[in-house]
Amino acid sequence: MLNFTSTLDLSFPMIPVTPTIEDKALDALAIEDKKRQYVATENYLEDVLLSALATSE
């Protein structure tokens, strides 16, 4: 005989489906950090290129 009266264990943590304000803020900070890294890399490569051009003269 089957017993259908047992309950399900729902004690696992629930993950929100929609992003929270904190998630959005962290995403914005990560994007700004990547922009700063891009600019710093671009400036570094420009300095290296100009230095290489100056030494070849």
A tleap script that builds the chain and sets N, CA, C and O, in Angstrom:
source leaprc.protein.ff14SB
mol = sequence {
  NMET LEU ASN PHE THR SER THR LEU ASP LEU
  SER PHE PRO MET ILE PRO VAL THR PRO THR
  ILE GLU ASP LYS ALA LEU ASP ALA LEU ALA
  ILE GLU ASP LYS LYS ARG GLN TYR VAL ALA
  THR GLU ASN TYR LEU GLU ASP VAL LEU LEU
  SER ALA LEU ALA THR SER CGLU
}
set mol.1.N position { 0.836 -1.169 0.000 }
set mol.1.CA position { 0.000 0.000 0.000 }
set mol.1.C position { 0.890 1.245 0.000 }
set mol.1.O position { 1.864 1.312 0.751 }
set mol.2.N position { 0.562 2.223 -0.834 }
set mol.2.CA position { 1.330 3.450 -0.949 }
set mol.2.C position { 0.888 4.468 0.090 }
set mol.2.O position { -0.296 4.567 0.412 }
set mol.3.N position { 1.838 5.215 0.604 }
set mol.3.CA position { 1.533 6.237 1.595 }
set mol.3.C position { 1.783 7.608 0.962 }
set mol.3.O position { 2.936 7.973 0.732 }
set mol.4.N position { 0.745 8.359 0.682 }
set mol.4.CA position { 0.851 9.675 0.060 }
set mol.4.C position { 0.751 10.814 1.072 }
set mol.4.O position { 0.604 11.970 0.674 }
set mol.5.N position { 0.824 10.523 2.343 }
set mol.5.CA position { 0.668 11.562 3.355 }
set mol.5.C position { 1.995 12.170 3.792 }
set mol.5.O position { 1.996 13.110 4.588 }
set mol.6.N position { 3.117 11.669 3.303 }
set mol.6.CA position { 4.403 12.237 3.710 }
set mol.6.C position { 4.570 13.630 3.103 }
set mol.6.O position { 4.060 13.915 2.020 }
set mol.7.N position { 5.284 14.480 3.813 }
set mol.7.CA position { 5.476 15.859 3.355 }
set mol.7.C position { 6.824 15.991 2.666 }
set mol.7.O position { 7.745 15.215 2.918 }
set mol.8.N position { 6.924 16.965 1.812 }
set mol.8.CA position { 8.176 17.239 1.123 }
set mol.8.C position { 9.079 18.080 2.007 }
set mol.8.O position { 8.601 18.922 2.767 }
set mol.9.N position { 10.371 17.859 1.912 }
set mol.9.CA position { 11.331 18.664 2.662 }
set mol.9.C position { 11.674 19.893 1.828 }
set mol.9.O position { 12.376 19.788 0.823 }
set mol.10.N position { 11.181 21.050 2.241 }
set mol.10.CA position { 11.429 22.299 1.529 }
set mol.10.C position { 12.370 23.201 2.318 }
set mol.10.O position { 12.208 24.421 2.320 }
set mol.11.N position { 13.343 22.609 2.981 }
set mol.11.CA position { 14.234 23.390 3.828 }
set mol.11.C position { 15.428 23.974 3.067 }
set mol.11.O position { 16.269 24.641 3.670 }
set mol.12.N position { 15.514 23.738 1.773 }
set mol.12.CA position { 16.629 24.299 1.006 }
set mol.12.C position { 16.431 25.802 0.851 }
set mol.12.O position { 15.296 26.279 0.847 }
set mol.13.N position { 17.530 26.559 0.722 }
set mol.13.CA position { 17.409 28.022 0.612 }
set mol.13.C position { 16.769 28.432 -0.713 }
set mol.13.O position { 17.056 27.862 -1.766 }
set mol.14.N position { 15.923 29.404 -0.634 }
set mol.14.CA position { 15.257 29.903 -1.835 }
set mol.14.C position { 16.126 30.986 -2.462 }
set mol.14.O position { 16.625 31.865 -1.760 }
set mol.15.N position { 16.307 30.930 -3.761 }
set mol.15.CA position { 17.086 31.922 -4.494 }
set mol.15.C position { 16.105 32.842 -5.207 }
set mol.15.O position { 15.251 32.370 -5.958 }
set mol.16.N position { 16.216 34.158 -4.983 }
set mol.16.CA position { 15.280 35.064 -5.652 }
set mol.16.C position { 15.488 35.043 -7.165 }
set mol.16.O position { 16.619 34.997 -7.650 }
set mol.17.N position { 14.396 35.077 -7.888 }
set mol.17.CA position { 14.457 35.034 -9.347 }
set mol.17.C position { 14.830 36.398 -9.897 }
set mol.17.O position { 15.608 36.494 -10.846 }
set mol.18.N position { 14.287 37.445 -9.315 }
set mol.18.CA position { 14.576 38.794 -9.800 }
set mol.18.C position { 15.812 39.338 -9.100 }
set mol.18.O position { 16.016 39.081 -7.913 }
set mol.19.N position { 16.634 40.083 -9.818 }
set mol.19.CA position { 17.833 40.641 -9.185 }
set mol.19.C position { 17.465 41.686 -8.134 }
set mol.19.O position { 16.523 42.461 -8.301 }
set mol.20.N position { 18.218 41.683 -7.071 }
set mol.20.CA position { 17.970 42.647 -6.000 }
set mol.20.C position { 18.702 43.948 -6.307 }
set mol.20.O position { 19.500 44.021 -7.241 }
set mol.21.N position { 18.423 44.955 -5.519 }
set mol.21.CA position { 19.108 46.243 -5.674 }
set mol.21.C position { 20.604 46.057 -5.446 }
set mol.21.O position { 21.424 46.678 -6.122 }
set mol.22.N position { 20.953 45.201 -4.495 }
set mol.22.CA position { 22.370 44.934 -4.216 }
set mol.22.C position { 23.043 44.287 -5.428 }
set mol.22.O position { 24.165 44.652 -5.779 }
set mol.23.N position { 22.369 43.332 -6.066 }
set mol.23.CA position { 22.922 42.694 -7.265 }
set mol.23.C position { 23.156 43.713 -8.368 }
set mol.23.O position { 24.193 43.697 -9.032 }
set mol.24.N position { 22.195 44.593 -8.556 }
set mol.24.CA position { 22.323 45.611 -9.600 }
set mol.24.C position { 23.464 46.571 -9.287 }
set mol.24.O position { 24.195 46.982 -10.189 }
set mol.25.N position { 23.621 46.929 -8.018 }
set mol.25.CA position { 24.705 47.829 -7.621 }
set mol.25.C position { 26.061 47.166 -7.833 }
set mol.25.O position { 26.997 47.804 -8.314 }
set mol.26.N position { 26.170 45.890 -7.477 }
set mol.26.CA position { 27.426 45.171 -7.685 }
set mol.26.C position { 27.744 45.036 -9.170 }
set mol.26.O position { 28.904 45.144 -9.567 }
set mol.27.N position { 26.728 44.800 -9.988 }
set mol.27.CA position { 26.927 44.733 -11.439 }
set mol.27.C position { 27.432 46.068 -11.975 }
set mol.27.O position { 28.337 46.101 -12.808 }
set mol.28.N position { 26.852 47.161 -11.504 }
set mol.28.CA position { 27.273 48.491 -11.958 }
set mol.28.C position { 28.720 48.768 -11.552 }
set mol.28.O position { 29.489 49.333 -12.331 }
set mol.29.N position { 29.091 48.370 -10.335 }
set mol.29.CA position { 30.474 48.553 -9.888 }
set mol.29.C position { 31.440 47.723 -10.725 }
set mol.29.O position { 32.530 48.186 -11.060 }
set mol.30.N position { 31.045 46.511 -11.058 }
set mol.30.CA position { 31.904 45.654 -11.880 }
set mol.30.C position { 32.095 46.247 -13.268 }
set mol.30.O position { 33.192 46.182 -13.823 }
set mol.31.N position { 31.043 46.822 -13.833 }
set mol.31.CA position { 31.138 47.451 -15.154 }
set mol.31.C position { 32.066 48.653 -15.096 }
set mol.31.O position { 32.909 48.830 -15.976 }
set mol.32.N position { 31.919 49.480 -14.066 }
set mol.32.CA position { 32.793 50.647 -13.922 }
set mol.32.C position { 34.250 50.223 -13.739 }
set mol.32.O position { 35.155 50.865 -14.272 }
set mol.33.N position { 34.476 49.151 -12.990 }
set mol.33.CA position { 35.834 48.653 -12.790 }
set mol.33.C position { 36.433 48.180 -14.113 }
set mol.33.O position { 37.600 48.453 -14.395 }
set mol.34.N position { 35.653 47.481 -14.920 }
set mol.34.CA position { 36.136 47.026 -16.232 }
set mol.34.C position { 36.443 48.210 -17.137 }
set mol.34.O position { 37.408 48.164 -17.900 }
set mol.35.N position { 35.642 49.268 -17.068 }
set mol.35.CA position { 35.911 50.470 -17.867 }
set mol.35.C position { 37.237 51.099 -17.450 }
set mol.35.O position { 38.029 51.507 -18.300 }
set mol.36.N position { 37.481 51.178 -16.122 }
set mol.36.CA position { 38.743 51.741 -15.634 }
set mol.36.C position { 39.928 50.886 -16.077 }
set mol.36.O position { 40.972 51.415 -16.459 }
set mol.37.N position { 39.766 49.576 -16.026 }
set mol.37.CA position { 40.833 48.677 -16.464 }
set mol.37.C position { 41.110 48.857 -17.953 }
set mol.37.O position { 42.266 48.853 -18.375 }
set mol.38.N position { 40.065 49.015 -18.743 }
set mol.38.CA position { 40.211 49.209 -20.184 }
set mol.38.C position { 40.981 50.494 -20.472 }
set mol.38.O position { 41.892 50.499 -21.299 }
set mol.39.N position { 40.622 51.576 -19.797 }
set mol.39.CA position { 41.292 52.861 -20.006 }
set mol.39.C position { 42.757 52.768 -19.569 }
set mol.39.O position { 43.642 53.273 -20.261 }
set mol.40.N position { 43.016 52.131 -18.437 }
set mol.40.CA position { 44.391 51.988 -17.958 }
set mol.40.C position { 45.221 51.159 -18.935 }
set mol.40.O position { 46.377 51.491 -19.200 }
set mol.41.N position { 44.652 50.097 -19.465 }
set mol.41.CA position { 45.357 49.266 -20.440 }
set mol.41.C position { 45.622 50.036 -21.720 }
set mol.41.O position { 46.709 49.952 -22.291 }
set mol.42.N position { 44.631 50.781 -22.165 }
set mol.42.CA position { 44.787 51.589 -23.372 }
set mol.42.C position { 45.906 52.622 -23.191 }
set mol.42.O position { 46.731 52.805 -24.087 }
set mol.43.N position { 45.937 53.291 -22.046 }
set mol.43.CA position { 46.988 54.278 -21.765 }
set mol.43.C position { 48.364 53.617 -21.699 }
set mol.43.O position { 49.343 54.159 -22.213 }
set mol.44.N position { 48.436 52.455 -21.073 }
set mol.44.CA position { 49.704 51.739 -20.974 }
set mol.44.C position { 50.213 51.352 -22.366 }
set mol.44.O position { 51.386 51.555 -22.679 }
set mol.45.N position { 49.337 50.798 -23.191 }
set mol.45.CA position { 49.753 50.394 -24.534 }
set mol.45.C position { 50.171 51.593 -25.377 }
set mol.45.O position { 51.102 51.501 -26.177 }
set mol.46.N position { 49.489 52.704 -25.199 }
set mol.46.CA position { 49.868 53.922 -25.920 }
set mol.46.C position { 51.261 54.383 -25.488 }
set mol.46.O position { 52.077 54.772 -26.324 }
set mol.47.N position { 51.532 54.337 -24.176 }
set mol.47.CA position { 52.855 54.715 -23.673 }
set mol.47.C position { 53.940 53.782 -24.213 }
set mol.47.O position { 55.019 54.239 -24.591 }
set mol.48.N position { 53.659 52.486 -24.251 }
set mol.48.CA position { 54.625 51.520 -24.773 }
set mol.48.C position { 54.894 51.786 -26.248 }
set mol.48.O position { 56.045 51.761 -26.685 }
set mol.49.N position { 53.843 52.040 -27.011 }
set mol.49.CA position { 54.002 52.317 -28.439 }
set mol.49.C position { 54.814 53.588 -28.667 }
set mol.49.O position { 55.725 53.604 -29.495 }
set mol.50.N position { 54.486 54.650 -27.936 }
set mol.50.CA position { 55.223 55.907 -28.092 }
set mol.50.C position { 56.683 55.751 -27.671 }
set mol.50.O position { 57.575 56.334 -28.287 }
set mol.51.N position { 56.922 54.972 -26.635 }
set mol.51.CA position { 58.286 54.722 -26.185 }
set mol.51.C position { 59.064 53.937 -27.243 }
set mol.51.O position { 60.230 54.230 -27.505 }
set mol.52.N position { 58.425 52.953 -27.842 }
set mol.52.CA position { 59.078 52.161 -28.888 }
set mol.52.C position { 59.378 53.020 -30.106 }
set mol.52.O position { 60.431 52.874 -30.727 }
set mol.53.N position { 58.469 53.904 -30.447 }
set mol.53.CA position { 58.695 54.788 -31.594 }
set mol.53.C position { 59.818 55.780 -31.304 }
set mol.53.O position { 60.599 56.107 -32.197 }
set mol.54.N position { 59.903 56.254 -30.079 }
set mol.54.CA position { 60.930 57.231 -29.708 }
set mol.54.C position { 62.319 56.600 -29.698 }
set mol.54.O position { 63.293 57.259 -30.063 }
set mol.55.N position { 62.427 55.348 -29.291 }
set mol.55.CA position { 63.742 54.698 -29.233 }
set mol.55.C position { 64.218 54.262 -30.610 }
set mol.55.O position { 65.415 54.055 -30.809 }
set mol.56.N position { 63.312 54.121 -31.556 }
set mol.56.CA position { 63.720 53.684 -32.895 }
set mol.56.C position { 64.251 54.831 -33.736 }
set mol.56.O position { 64.804 54.600 -34.811 }
set mol.57.N position { 64.096 56.050 -33.274 }
set mol.57.CA position { 64.565 57.211 -34.056 }
set mol.57.C position { 66.024 57.490 -33.871 }
set mol.57.O position { 66.552 58.431 -34.464 }
savepdb mol mol.pdb
quit
